[in-house]
Amino acid sequence: MFIISLTYLKPAEEIDALLAKHREYLREQYDNGMFLMSGRMVPRTGGVIIATADSKADIEAVIELDPFNEAGAASYTITEFVPTMTAEILSQFKQH
């Protein structure tokens, strides 16, 4: 599992101009099963994505496709973790 933290590098107006394309990109990743949850940070300085993939390289490759990345509008930090406890609804992601 991966936590992807995005930090905006551009003003809010430029982020807003890319938002429709970014949401389309997110939807594609949800549809292919990679992204599980996403949303903006509070205050609105970036966003967070919870993802599942076979490797960090897979996550890095998909981040390359993000319109925020293509426009140089965000930087990304990827944290890999092994979920050993979960809420029941997320138990399919737990590893022993």
Protein backbone atom coordinates (compact mmCIF):
# COMPACT_ATOMS: atom_id res chain seq x y z
CA MET A 1 0.00 0.00 0.00
CA PHE A 2 1.11 3.54 -0.64
CA ILE A 3 0.35 7.01 0.64
CA ILE A 4 0.97 9.62 -2.05
CA SER A 5 1.21 13.17 -0.73
CA LEU A 6 0.97 15.98 -3.26
CA THR A 7 2.20 19.48 -2.48
CA TYR A 8 1.05 22.26 -4.78
CA LEU A 9 3.83 24.25 -6.41
CA LYS A 10 1.60 26.67 -8.34
CA PRO A 11 -1.01 29.24 -7.25
CA ALA A 12 -4.58 28.08 -6.61
CA GLU A 13 -5.78 29.55 -9.93
CA GLU A 14 -3.41 27.29 -11.87
CA ILE A 15 -4.38 24.27 -9.77
CA ASP A 16 -8.07 25.00 -10.37
CA ALA A 17 -7.47 25.23 -14.13
CA LEU A 18 -6.03 21.68 -14.07
CA LEU A 19 -8.61 20.21 -11.70
CA ALA A 20 -11.00 18.72 -14.29
CA LYS A 21 -8.14 16.88 -16.03
CA HIS A 22 -6.71 15.78 -12.67
CA ARG A 23 -10.09 14.34 -11.62
CA GLU A 24 -10.35 12.48 -14.93
CA TYR A 25 -6.89 11.02 -14.26
CA LEU A 26 -7.97 10.02 -10.73
CA ARG A 27 -11.10 8.33 -12.09
CA GLU A 28 -8.97 6.28 -14.50
CA GLN A 29 -6.80 5.09 -11.61
CA TYR A 30 -9.87 4.23 -9.52
CA ASP A 31 -11.29 2.30 -12.48
CA ASN A 32 -8.09 0.26 -12.87
CA GLY A 33 -8.08 -0.53 -9.14
CA MET A 34 -4.92 1.34 -8.18
CA PHE A 35 -6.37 4.27 -6.22
CA LEU A 36 -8.55 3.55 -3.19
CA MET A 37 -9.10 7.00 -1.67
CA SER A 38 -8.09 10.59 -2.39
CA GLY A 39 -8.79 14.13 -1.33
CA ARG A 40 -7.42 17.58 -0.64
CA MET A 41 -5.41 18.59 2.39
CA VAL A 42 -6.77 21.10 4.88
CA PRO A 43 -5.63 23.79 4.47
CA ARG A 44 -5.61 23.35 0.70
CA THR A 45 -1.87 23.00 0.11
CA GLY A 46 -2.04 19.71 -1.75
CA GLY A 47 -3.71 16.33 -1.62
CA VAL A 48 -3.41 12.75 -0.45
CA ILE A 49 -3.98 9.51 -2.35
CA ILE A 50 -4.15 6.03 -0.83
CA ALA A 51 -3.14 3.50 -3.47
CA THR A 52 -2.35 -0.14 -3.96
CA ALA A 53 0.22 -1.44 -6.44
CA ASP A 54 2.79 -4.19 -6.84
CA SER A 55 5.71 -1.80 -6.51
CA LYS A 56 6.78 1.77 -5.88
CA ALA A 57 7.91 1.86 -9.51
CA ASP A 58 4.30 1.24 -10.57
CA ILE A 59 3.18 4.20 -8.45
CA GLU A 60 5.94 6.41 -9.86
CA ALA A 61 4.90 5.49 -13.40
CA VAL A 62 1.27 6.38 -12.83
CA ILE A 63 2.19 9.68 -11.16
CA GLU A 64 3.95 10.65 -14.39
CA LEU A 65 0.49 10.69 -16.01
CA ASP A 66 -1.07 13.12 -13.53
CA PRO A 67 -1.87 16.47 -15.19
CA PHE A 68 -0.60 18.22 -12.04
CA ASN A 69 2.76 16.50 -12.57
CA GLU A 70 2.84 17.17 -16.32
CA ALA A 71 2.27 20.89 -15.65
CA GLY A 72 4.86 21.04 -12.84
CA ALA A 73 2.04 22.05 -10.51
CA ALA A 74 2.73 19.54 -7.72
CA SER A 75 5.52 17.59 -6.08
CA TYR A 76 4.95 14.07 -4.79
CA THR A 77 6.08 12.08 -1.78
CA ILE A 78 5.44 8.33 -1.86
CA THR A 79 5.34 6.37 1.38
CA GLU A 80 5.04 2.60 1.20
CA PHE A 81 3.52 0.81 4.18
CA VAL A 82 2.29 -2.64 5.16
CA PRO A 83 -1.20 -2.53 6.71
CA THR A 84 -1.22 -4.96 9.63
CA MET A 85 -4.44 -3.66 11.22
CA THR A 86 -7.51 -2.32 9.44
CA ALA A 87 -11.14 -1.51 9.95
CA GLU A 88 -13.27 -4.50 8.93
CA ILE A 89 -14.32 -2.80 5.70
CA LEU A 90 -10.63 -2.60 4.67
CA SER A 91 -9.61 -6.08 5.83
CA GLN A 92 -8.87 -7.27 2.29
CA PHE A 93 -5.76 -5.04 2.33
CA LYS A 94 -4.36 -6.34 5.63
CA GLN A 95 -1.10 -8.28 5.48
CA HIS A 96 0.06 -10.70 8.14
